[in-house]
Amino acid sequence: MDPQVLAEATAALADEPEHSRVLVLARLRRHWPDLLAGLTAAYGARGPQAAAAAARTAVAGALARPADLRRLDLERLVEPDWLQSPRQAGYAAYADRFAGDLRGVAERVDHLADLGVTYLHLMPLLRPRPGDSDGGYAVMDYRQVREDLGTVDDLEALAAVLRGRGISLVLDLVLNHVAAEHEWARRARAGEERYRAYFHLFPDRTLPDAYEQVLPEVFPDFAPGSFTWDDEAAAWVWTTFNAWQWDLDWGNPDVFAEFADLVCWLANLGVEVLRLDAVAFLWKRLGTDCQNQPEVHALTRALRAVARIAAPALAFKAEAIVGPRQLAAYLGHGELSDLAYQNSLMVQVWSALATRDARLLTVALGRFPPKATTTSWATYLRGHDDIGWAVDDADAAEVGWSGPAHRAFLRDWYAGDVPGSWADGLVFQDERTSGTAASLCGVGRGDPLAVPRLLCGHLAVIGFGGVPVLWSGDELAALNDPHWADEPGHAADDRWAHRPRFDPAAAARKDEPGTLEHRVFSALRHALAVRAGLPALHAAVEAEVLGSVNPAVHVVRRAAPTQVLVAVHNVSPEVQRTPWEGRAVDALTGEERGGPELLLRPYEVLWLLV
Ligand code: GLC
């Protein structure tokens, strides 16, 4: 540990009670190596200086931490696997669409508690640019809350209300880009050198053209290319996403310093998990697709170290929608993110339901290298984004399919464009899919098997292990919003179809037996409650995706030291049989099943304890 950094920290903590000083210094000593190594990997000779500055920020963050959050830090330090517990159940929503504003969210906590939610991801709510803001992913001011949602005080109060109900508040940290209207971008346009250095600005097309040789496009339809000419800045600006989302230059240690401070500030408001938005894109390297570069992990490691010194209760979730090989690096050996999205499971469950065949699912998930035992997946059937049909060509070939043809099939199937399709989705950017889980399962078309199919999909996620995150409305089988295109700025982005507003009348029906909402809500609530009591669903246990002799049956085994759970899913609309030795109790129904074989109803799911 650098003696000067330690001496400075000791002096800064001089007025703290001894127990607190001892704790913060212990954390500093413990995490300084990660901070220094991360920043040295990213910034070379400038690393140590950046690390010393970040250590000062972290210690200041620890000093500013409110008493109740310091207590939470201690609780989390004695239960370091809190996010891996099978008790965890997530829910994600836009605050305005879910409940009007932040105070409204606080008033709707009973709905979440009824479902068993312990983790609430509120979509971006820090002040976005006016007009279209990509659902808030174009932040204009990270220190303010979106005007119509409330104030920073409301946010802090909401975090406390949620914490009191055992629900962790999860917020986005949009770190790849800021809105073109953000102060940093304005000052860059005004010619301030300090702020020009926060962005990737190019005087002509030479470098943009060279980069674009290999860069994939994220929104080819409404934001083609990855660079945007800006007259005022007199430069081509790197804009991976929309033209008004300016990519930050994380090669500049000043950018790291800004975010280190922001992380401490958000943690001290009571945010418990930060979702690292589009983290894969942070580092640019000519000749590559500018995703998953090693510096991304080095910077995450350093940012995580800052958080662990300042606010150990804070966890990180990586939003990296990348292939299995690249994904494991975001979890590292626990010194990076605690959670990462399990995108492949989502894609493969939809693929299995469309084809009535789980073989590709088995191959694709079988490829995942084991992740660190201290980390978890964030699993989901649907989220706010489109479904990108990330089917690997080699995986498809292994089951005798063509990757490109299967991807096109899934797009068409879920758009309802293939004979026999029950789905009611939309095509997004030519090759991807939008639509709510219920619409994609055919609930809106009155298909009699739509609900069993929908529940099969949800259970495949809830029983996989990790934190299952339900997308707002899915607990009530909400359909696509027919008016999605009406809002200004939304017409070109059909992801808004699956971001419906919360319907209080539908929510009330969850308590009326015989309704669709009751059927779906109670099944999900029951599955989450059963899950909470199953040690085999602790995230430290690795899911083994096993094939079955019957391709329509998807089998996952989770062997904890004290319990073995075998989740069996019939992904087809027909009765299926699969061999099964002996008898076992289904944790979902308490029934004993088995014999020489299992007989499965259409879309039936069993959680067998063996
Ligand atoms: C993430 C978000 C997506 C957004 C993008 C740019 O991928 O999930 O909604 O468009 O980042 O911020």
XYZ file of C-alpha atoms and ligand atoms in Angstrom:
622
model
C 0.000 0.000 0.000
C 1.350 3.399 -0.993
C 2.414 5.012 2.336
C 1.498 8.492 1.183
C -2.032 7.473 0.152
C -2.443 5.692 3.486
C -1.146 8.679 5.478
C -3.478 11.026 3.645
C -6.452 8.762 4.257
C -5.561 8.438 7.945
C -5.448 12.213 8.252
C -8.779 12.600 6.433
C -10.364 10.129 8.860
C -8.866 11.751 11.982
C -12.225 12.926 13.350
C -14.023 9.628 12.761
C -14.763 7.310 15.681
C -12.071 4.689 15.944
C -14.169 1.719 14.767
C -15.122 3.574 11.614
C -11.568 4.742 10.917
C -10.279 1.209 11.357
C -12.905 -0.172 8.979
C -12.348 2.353 6.218
C -8.577 1.978 6.398
C -8.935 -1.807 6.309
C -11.028 -1.489 3.162
C -8.547 0.906 1.622
C -5.662 -1.503 2.267
C -7.688 -4.427 0.956
C -8.842 -2.779 -2.283
C -5.936 -0.451 -3.084
C -4.185 -3.170 -5.138
C -7.252 -3.500 -7.400
C -7.527 0.264 -7.742
C -3.876 0.675 -8.635
C -3.695 -2.346 -10.924
C -6.901 -1.373 -12.743
C -5.845 2.200 -13.365
C -2.290 1.280 -14.265
C -3.596 -1.206 -16.834
C -5.764 1.535 -18.334
C -3.529 4.579 -17.958
C 0.031 3.276 -17.774
C 2.370 5.749 -16.082
C -0.570 8.024 -15.189
C -2.169 5.138 -13.252
C -0.681 5.682 -9.788
C -1.667 9.346 -9.726
C -5.205 8.527 -10.876
C -5.393 5.803 -8.219
C -4.260 8.163 -5.452
C -6.944 10.661 -6.501
C -9.585 7.915 -6.631
C -8.559 6.737 -3.144
C -9.176 10.284 -1.858
C -12.601 10.267 -3.516
C -13.415 6.894 -1.975
C -12.387 7.950 1.511
C -14.431 11.143 1.174
C -17.343 8.964 0.052
C -16.941 6.763 3.126
C -16.890 9.853 5.353
C -20.077 11.196 3.784
C -21.917 7.893 4.097
C -25.107 8.205 6.195
C -25.413 6.136 9.380
C -28.136 3.759 8.134
C -26.096 2.922 5.047
C -23.015 2.297 7.160
C -25.119 -0.244 9.030
C -26.131 -1.780 5.708
C -22.429 -2.010 4.820
C -21.837 -4.070 7.948
C -24.814 -6.311 7.216
C -23.551 -6.922 3.714
C -20.055 -7.619 4.928
C -21.412 -10.351 7.205
C -23.612 -11.689 4.372
C -21.394 -11.232 1.336
C -23.570 -13.614 -0.703
C -26.748 -11.560 -0.221
C -27.228 -11.130 -3.965
C -26.760 -14.836 -4.570
C -29.489 -15.896 -2.200
C -32.464 -17.720 -3.758
C -34.626 -15.171 -1.897
C -33.676 -12.563 -4.480
C -36.379 -11.663 -6.957
C -36.066 -8.710 -9.300
C -38.482 -6.362 -11.011
C -37.639 -3.679 -13.561
C -39.793 -0.711 -14.511
C -39.858 2.869 -15.677
C -40.835 4.921 -12.636
C -43.292 7.045 -14.623
C -44.896 4.137 -16.470
C -45.106 2.067 -13.293
C -46.369 4.670 -10.859
C -46.273 8.214 -12.218
C -43.308 9.427 -10.197
C -40.952 8.451 -7.377
C -43.524 9.069 -4.658
C -45.935 6.931 -6.658
C -43.386 4.124 -6.686
C -43.147 4.303 -2.898
C -46.935 3.928 -2.775
C -46.883 0.896 -5.050
C -44.445 -1.097 -2.920
C -47.220 -3.408 -1.693
C -47.677 -4.720 -5.210
C -43.981 -5.569 -5.382
C -43.898 -7.061 -1.909
C -46.912 -9.229 -2.773
C -44.961 -10.712 -5.658
C -41.897 -11.289 -3.458
C -39.673 -8.647 -5.035
C -36.369 -7.876 -3.278
C -34.638 -5.962 -6.042
C -36.134 -3.067 -7.986
C -34.434 -1.733 -11.083
C -35.891 1.652 -11.938
C -35.008 2.591 -15.477
C -32.852 5.710 -16.000
C -34.259 8.542 -13.954
C -31.387 10.977 -13.714
C -32.115 14.101 -15.709
C -32.178 13.218 -19.413
C -31.983 15.511 -22.413
C -35.313 17.053 -23.385
C -37.289 15.218 -26.077
C -36.292 11.694 -27.061
C -33.682 10.405 -24.640
C -33.553 6.675 -25.476
C -35.684 5.998 -22.414
C -33.383 8.121 -20.254
C -30.125 6.631 -21.521
C -29.026 10.088 -22.669
C -28.279 11.773 -19.344
C -27.925 15.530 -19.238
C -27.312 15.866 -15.503
C -26.326 12.942 -13.279
C -26.882 14.987 -10.119
C -30.545 15.765 -10.762
C -33.645 13.642 -11.044
C -35.888 13.927 -14.110
C -38.174 16.892 -13.293
C -41.503 15.087 -13.598
C -40.329 12.172 -11.426
C -39.314 14.187 -8.382
C -36.172 15.408 -6.701
C -32.970 13.957 -5.361
C -34.597 14.061 -1.917
C -37.489 11.971 -3.235
C -35.003 9.473 -4.626
C -33.228 9.197 -1.292
C -36.560 8.825 0.501
C -37.693 6.134 -1.938
C -34.464 4.184 -1.446
C -35.087 4.256 2.314
C -38.712 3.110 1.947
C -37.620 0.242 -0.286
C -34.779 -0.699 2.052
C -37.278 -0.794 4.906
C -39.280 -3.369 2.935
C -36.247 -5.477 2.085
C -36.046 -4.213 -1.503
C -32.754 -3.034 -2.970
C -32.877 -0.058 -5.321
C -31.044 -0.631 -8.596
C -30.197 2.289 -10.889
C -28.402 2.645 -14.157
C -24.957 4.127 -14.343
C -24.846 5.271 -17.946
C -21.123 5.456 -18.419
C -20.420 4.974 -22.084
C -22.038 8.226 -23.162
C -23.747 11.418 -22.062
C -26.438 13.466 -23.761
C -25.141 15.992 -26.265
C -26.792 18.538 -23.931
C -24.723 17.489 -20.884
C -22.541 20.274 -19.505
C -19.363 18.395 -20.471
C -20.515 18.213 -24.093
C -21.642 21.846 -24.087
C -18.265 22.971 -22.801
C -16.530 20.752 -25.343
C -18.537 22.438 -28.093
C -17.638 25.804 -26.622
C -13.997 24.878 -27.186
C -12.807 24.198 -23.616
C -9.847 21.863 -24.025
C -10.465 20.063 -20.731
C -13.906 18.978 -21.922
C -12.980 18.310 -25.536
C -10.693 15.694 -24.016
C -13.725 13.976 -22.432
C -14.937 12.870 -25.865
C -13.699 11.263 -29.048
C -13.596 14.138 -31.523
C -12.095 13.851 -35.006
C -11.431 16.760 -37.382
C -12.155 14.674 -40.501
C -13.343 11.249 -41.610
C -9.915 9.570 -41.679
C -10.144 7.838 -38.315
C -13.943 7.412 -38.244
C -13.695 5.644 -41.610
C -10.891 3.431 -40.338
C -12.878 2.494 -37.209
C -16.067 1.899 -39.150
C -14.377 -0.815 -41.210
C -15.012 -3.164 -38.285
C -17.581 -1.422 -36.067
C -21.012 -3.052 -35.922
C -24.010 -0.706 -35.932
C -26.290 -0.699 -32.917
C -29.269 1.185 -34.355
C -28.744 0.939 -38.133
C -32.267 2.181 -38.875
C -32.582 5.327 -36.829
C -28.941 6.085 -36.034
C -26.753 4.767 -38.844
C -22.977 4.937 -38.427
C -21.036 5.430 -35.205
C -19.966 9.056 -35.704
C -21.912 12.291 -35.994
C -20.680 15.579 -37.407
C -21.142 18.502 -34.993
C -20.829 21.992 -36.474
C -20.136 23.766 -33.220
C -17.489 21.310 -32.120
C -16.232 21.277 -35.711
C -15.637 17.576 -35.325
C -16.933 14.096 -35.961
C -18.114 12.926 -32.557
C -18.118 9.255 -31.592
C -21.790 8.334 -31.093
C -22.190 4.557 -30.835
C -25.918 4.783 -30.125
C -28.004 7.809 -31.140
C -26.487 10.953 -32.647
C -27.267 12.791 -29.394
C -25.504 10.225 -27.171
C -21.841 11.273 -27.118
C -19.391 8.524 -26.202
C -17.009 9.450 -23.420
C -13.282 8.934 -23.777
C -12.430 6.624 -20.889
C -8.816 6.848 -21.985
C -8.877 10.137 -20.091
C -8.344 9.687 -16.316
C -10.499 12.783 -15.683
C -13.507 10.841 -16.969
C -12.756 8.035 -14.518
C -12.492 10.596 -11.706
C -15.915 12.045 -12.544
C -17.544 8.613 -12.395
C -15.711 7.546 -9.235
C -17.270 10.521 -7.498
C -20.667 9.805 -9.008
C -20.592 6.188 -7.821
C -19.987 7.342 -4.230
C -22.743 9.934 -4.477
C -25.329 7.453 -5.802
C -24.335 4.852 -3.221
C -24.779 7.410 -0.463
C -28.312 8.188 -1.674
C -29.116 4.555 -0.947
C -28.718 2.958 -4.357
C -27.673 -0.654 -3.709
C -26.878 -1.932 -7.188
C -25.504 -0.008 -10.145
C -26.303 -1.358 -13.588
C -23.276 -0.565 -15.743
C -25.045 0.386 -18.932
C -23.425 -0.604 -22.230
C -20.178 -1.218 -20.346
C -18.776 -3.377 -23.152
C -18.319 -0.275 -25.314
C -16.172 1.850 -22.978
C -12.807 1.340 -24.590
C -12.073 1.919 -28.269
C -9.297 0.188 -30.178
C -8.704 0.608 -33.903
C -9.164 -2.568 -35.890
C -11.532 -4.142 -33.349
C -15.305 -4.000 -32.850
C -14.520 -1.725 -29.857
C -16.288 -3.974 -27.383
C -14.959 -6.127 -24.533
C -11.485 -4.593 -24.649
C -9.307 -5.590 -21.655
C -9.289 -1.978 -20.421
C -13.062 -2.219 -19.843
C -12.371 -4.800 -17.166
C -9.416 -2.877 -15.754
C -11.589 0.226 -15.365
C -14.468 -1.738 -13.841
C -12.039 -3.285 -11.381
C -10.863 0.173 -10.350
C -14.376 1.594 -10.080
C -15.418 -1.438 -8.049
C -12.473 -0.874 -5.719
C -13.607 2.726 -5.160
C -17.086 1.452 -4.326
C -15.773 -1.208 -1.967
C -13.771 1.342 -0.035
C -16.550 3.940 0.107
C -19.716 1.842 0.239
C -19.220 -1.922 0.517
C -22.973 -2.563 0.358
C -23.013 -1.406 -3.249
C -23.005 -4.077 -5.957
C -22.351 -3.800 -9.688
C -24.278 -5.403 -12.505
C -22.707 -5.575 -15.945
C -24.960 -4.905 -18.899
C -22.826 -6.656 -21.487
C -24.897 -8.329 -24.165
C -21.978 -10.297 -25.554
C -21.023 -13.897 -26.314
C -20.380 -16.510 -23.607
C -16.598 -16.323 -23.922
C -16.538 -12.568 -23.482
C -19.183 -12.517 -20.766
C -17.290 -14.409 -18.055
C -14.636 -11.663 -18.061
C -17.212 -9.159 -16.731
C -17.587 -11.235 -13.581
C -13.873 -11.956 -13.261
C -13.159 -13.710 -10.007
C -15.520 -11.460 -8.098
C -13.492 -8.242 -8.161
C -15.516 -6.781 -11.058
C -19.287 -7.011 -11.342
C -21.371 -9.131 -8.972
C -24.043 -9.709 -11.562
C -24.193 -9.948 -15.321
C -27.158 -10.338 -17.632
C -27.670 -13.916 -18.848
C -28.737 -12.904 -22.343
C -28.095 -16.311 -23.869
C -30.638 -18.030 -21.619
C -33.252 -15.494 -22.681
C -32.551 -15.995 -26.382
C -32.415 -19.770 -26.099
C -35.638 -20.107 -24.130
C -37.475 -18.190 -26.865
C -35.748 -20.288 -29.505
C -36.757 -23.525 -27.740
C -40.391 -22.402 -27.435
C -40.570 -21.487 -31.138
C -38.970 -24.721 -32.338
C -40.367 -27.040 -29.600
C -36.816 -28.222 -29.391
C -34.373 -27.665 -26.541
C -31.255 -29.046 -28.209
C -29.807 -25.686 -29.227
C -30.436 -24.380 -25.727
C -28.465 -27.309 -24.324
C -25.562 -26.741 -26.704
C -25.432 -22.954 -26.258
C -25.674 -22.912 -22.471
C -23.405 -25.906 -22.184
C -20.695 -23.691 -23.695
C -20.678 -21.244 -20.822
C -17.439 -21.379 -18.878
C -18.168 -21.615 -15.137
C -18.379 -18.191 -13.534
C -16.847 -17.140 -10.217
C -18.789 -18.755 -7.368
C -19.238 -15.367 -5.675
C -21.139 -13.934 -8.646
C -24.636 -14.353 -10.109
C -26.511 -14.080 -13.341
C -29.307 -11.588 -13.726
C -31.770 -13.781 -15.597
C -34.769 -12.543 -17.539
C -37.312 -13.585 -20.092
C -38.006 -10.052 -21.281
C -36.596 -6.617 -20.523
C -36.972 -3.133 -21.904
C -34.756 -3.889 -24.916
C -35.411 -5.827 -28.085
C -34.353 -9.470 -28.366
C -31.225 -9.729 -30.535
C -31.137 -13.270 -31.913
C -27.647 -14.019 -30.666
C -27.481 -17.566 -31.973
C -23.969 -18.722 -32.622
C -23.373 -20.296 -36.051
C -21.259 -23.109 -34.615
C -23.915 -23.912 -31.980
C -26.620 -24.001 -34.648
C -24.477 -26.252 -36.826
C -24.117 -28.676 -33.947
C -27.850 -29.383 -34.062
C -27.859 -29.384 -37.862
C -29.247 -25.883 -38.373
C -27.913 -22.853 -40.221
C -27.212 -19.910 -37.901
C -28.390 -17.202 -40.329
C -31.507 -19.151 -41.312
C -32.422 -19.840 -37.679
C -31.969 -16.191 -36.700
C -34.216 -15.130 -39.568
C -36.735 -17.802 -38.597
C -36.905 -16.540 -35.007
C -37.398 -12.957 -36.154
C -40.214 -14.025 -38.482
C -41.770 -16.473 -36.056
C -42.040 -13.883 -33.303
C -43.398 -11.311 -35.735
C -46.170 -13.816 -36.432
C -45.043 -14.079 -40.051
C -44.556 -17.861 -40.193
C -47.552 -20.183 -40.678
C -48.442 -21.727 -37.341
C -46.857 -18.958 -35.288
C -48.807 -17.917 -32.222
C -46.651 -14.847 -31.614
C -47.603 -11.206 -31.862
C -44.278 -9.366 -31.833
C -42.667 -6.714 -34.012
C -39.431 -6.626 -35.965
C -36.827 -4.236 -34.534
C -34.000 -2.897 -36.752
C -34.643 -5.543 -39.442
C -33.339 -8.507 -37.526
C -34.377 -8.288 -33.903
C -37.678 -8.609 -32.029
C -39.853 -6.402 -29.844
C -42.961 -7.429 -27.893
C -44.027 -8.288 -24.354
C -43.585 -11.843 -23.091
C -47.354 -12.379 -23.148
C -47.701 -11.105 -26.715
C -44.753 -13.174 -27.882
C -46.459 -16.235 -26.340
C -49.770 -15.635 -28.074
C -51.834 -14.492 -25.080
C -53.406 -11.735 -27.199
C -54.474 -14.219 -29.845
C -56.457 -16.313 -27.431
C -54.244 -19.354 -27.996
C -55.394 -21.838 -25.315
C -51.798 -22.869 -24.583
C -50.462 -19.326 -24.423
C -50.478 -19.113 -20.625
C -48.790 -22.492 -20.011
C -46.203 -21.483 -22.630
C -45.654 -18.122 -20.938
C -45.269 -19.753 -17.535
C -42.881 -22.338 -18.962
C -40.691 -19.478 -20.196
C -40.833 -17.657 -16.861
C -40.105 -20.813 -14.880
C -37.136 -21.676 -17.090
C -35.710 -18.324 -15.990
C -36.757 -18.443 -12.324
C -35.431 -21.973 -11.902
C -32.117 -21.377 -13.636
C -30.344 -19.688 -10.734
C -29.254 -16.081 -10.333
C -31.501 -13.086 -9.763
C -34.606 -13.487 -11.936
C -35.746 -10.039 -13.059
C -39.342 -9.658 -14.184
C -40.128 -6.858 -16.565
C -42.942 -4.612 -15.365
C -46.278 -5.866 -16.650
C -45.091 -9.439 -17.110
C -46.488 -10.375 -13.707
C -49.906 -9.445 -15.127
C -49.339 -10.890 -18.624
C -49.481 -7.395 -20.134
C -49.778 -7.284 -23.919
C -48.015 -4.951 -26.331
C -49.041 -1.329 -25.898
C -51.174 -0.582 -28.963
C -50.397 3.147 -28.628
C -46.628 2.769 -28.378
C -45.902 4.957 -31.418
C -48.044 7.895 -30.323
C -45.544 9.541 -28.002
C -43.250 12.079 -29.652
C -39.920 10.511 -30.545
C -41.105 6.917 -30.087
C -42.524 6.101 -33.522
C -39.232 4.842 -34.959
C -38.391 2.712 -31.915
C -40.806 -0.192 -31.493
C -39.141 -1.247 -28.235
C -41.804 1.052 -26.770
C -44.401 -1.600 -27.695
C -43.202 -3.741 -24.792
C -42.906 -0.923 -22.292
C -46.580 -0.620 -21.376
C -47.886 1.571 -18.585
C -48.862 -0.222 -15.386
C -52.589 -0.924 -15.441
C -54.121 -0.640 -11.941
C -57.324 -2.371 -13.093
C -55.327 -5.346 -14.359
C -53.340 -5.316 -11.117
C -56.552 -5.482 -9.105
C -57.566 -8.595 -11.044
C -54.547 -10.464 -9.691
C -56.715 -11.111 -6.615
C -59.736 -12.330 -8.612
C -59.567 -16.081 -9.235
C -60.422 -17.048 -12.795
C -58.760 -14.031 -14.407
C -55.672 -14.141 -16.588
C -53.883 -11.798 -14.209
C -54.662 -14.013 -11.209
C -53.430 -17.086 -13.020
C -50.121 -15.562 -14.043
C -49.422 -13.478 -10.944
C -50.126 -16.312 -8.523
C -48.024 -18.773 -10.508
C -45.072 -16.382 -10.506
C -45.496 -15.470 -6.843
C -45.653 -19.158 -5.964
C -42.544 -20.007 -7.996
C -40.582 -17.159 -6.383
C -41.695 -18.234 -2.910
C -40.734 -21.875 -3.537
C -37.436 -20.766 -5.008
C -36.634 -18.732 -1.892
C -36.509 -21.928 0.159
C -34.331 -23.995 -2.189
C -30.606 -24.032 -1.364
C -29.966 -25.550 -4.808
C -30.984 -22.202 -6.284
C -28.244 -20.304 -4.463
C -26.184 -18.646 -7.180
C -22.923 -20.190 -5.986
C -24.261 -23.463 -7.364
C -23.610 -23.812 -11.070
C -26.512 -24.700 -13.393
C -25.740 -27.717 -15.549
C -27.844 -27.737 -18.676
C -28.305 -31.404 -19.526
C -29.670 -32.729 -22.728
C -32.609 -35.079 -22.706
C -33.236 -38.055 -24.991
C -36.423 -36.210 -25.895
C -35.495 -32.984 -27.718
C -38.682 -31.284 -26.518
C -37.574 -31.606 -22.904
C -35.123 -29.135 -21.398
C -33.377 -30.293 -18.219
C -31.247 -28.263 -15.806
C -29.503 -29.796 -12.810
C -28.281 -27.805 -9.811
C -26.355 -29.741 -7.238
C -25.821 -27.943 -3.933
C -24.013 -29.791 -1.131
C -27.341 -30.287 0.663
C -29.795 -30.573 -2.203
C -30.011 -31.588 -5.845
C -32.671 -29.933 -7.956
C -33.527 -31.109 -11.448
C -35.734 -28.695 -13.354
C -37.563 -30.367 -16.223
C -39.380 -28.317 -18.879
C -41.600 -29.509 -21.674
C -41.053 -26.766 -24.274
C -43.735 -28.107 -26.591
C -47.544 -27.948 -26.860
C -47.798 -31.753 -26.809
C -47.563 -34.294 -24.022
C -43.960 -35.492 -23.763
C -42.234 -38.427 -22.129
C -38.688 -38.723 -20.942
C -36.978 -41.552 -19.033
C -36.629 -41.007 -15.297
C -35.352 -43.495 -12.758
C -37.045 -43.606 -9.371
C -39.420 -41.086 -7.846
C -38.925 -37.511 -6.759
C -40.949 -34.698 -5.227
C -41.800 -31.712 -7.390
C -41.042 -28.659 -5.243
C -43.593 -26.602 -7.168
C -46.598 -28.801 -6.387
C -45.416 -31.109 -3.615
C -46.459 -34.070 -5.817
C -44.363 -37.168 -6.217
C -43.441 -37.823 -9.852
C -41.424 -40.334 -11.821
C -41.318 -44.053 -12.308
C -39.653 -45.454 -15.347
C -40.443 -42.204 -17.131
C -41.848 -38.711 -16.663
C -45.051 -37.871 -18.428
C -45.220 -34.112 -18.971
C -48.267 -32.058 -19.849
C -47.861 -29.408 -22.588
C -45.354 -26.804 -21.348
C -45.245 -28.412 -17.906
C -42.324 -27.549 -15.617
C -41.204 -29.677 -12.663
C -38.627 -28.793 -10.032
C -37.680 -32.263 -8.867
C -35.786 -32.686 -5.618
C -33.666 -35.796 -5.865
C -28.253 -0.311 -23.099
C -29.715 -0.145 -22.806
C -30.427 0.306 -24.051
C -29.818 1.600 -24.516
C -28.300 1.488 -24.659
C -27.652 2.832 -24.799
O -28.019 -1.326 -24.019
O -30.253 -1.335 -22.312
O -31.800 0.490 -23.809
O -30.381 1.945 -25.752
O -27.702 0.882 -23.546
O -27.595 3.497 -23.560
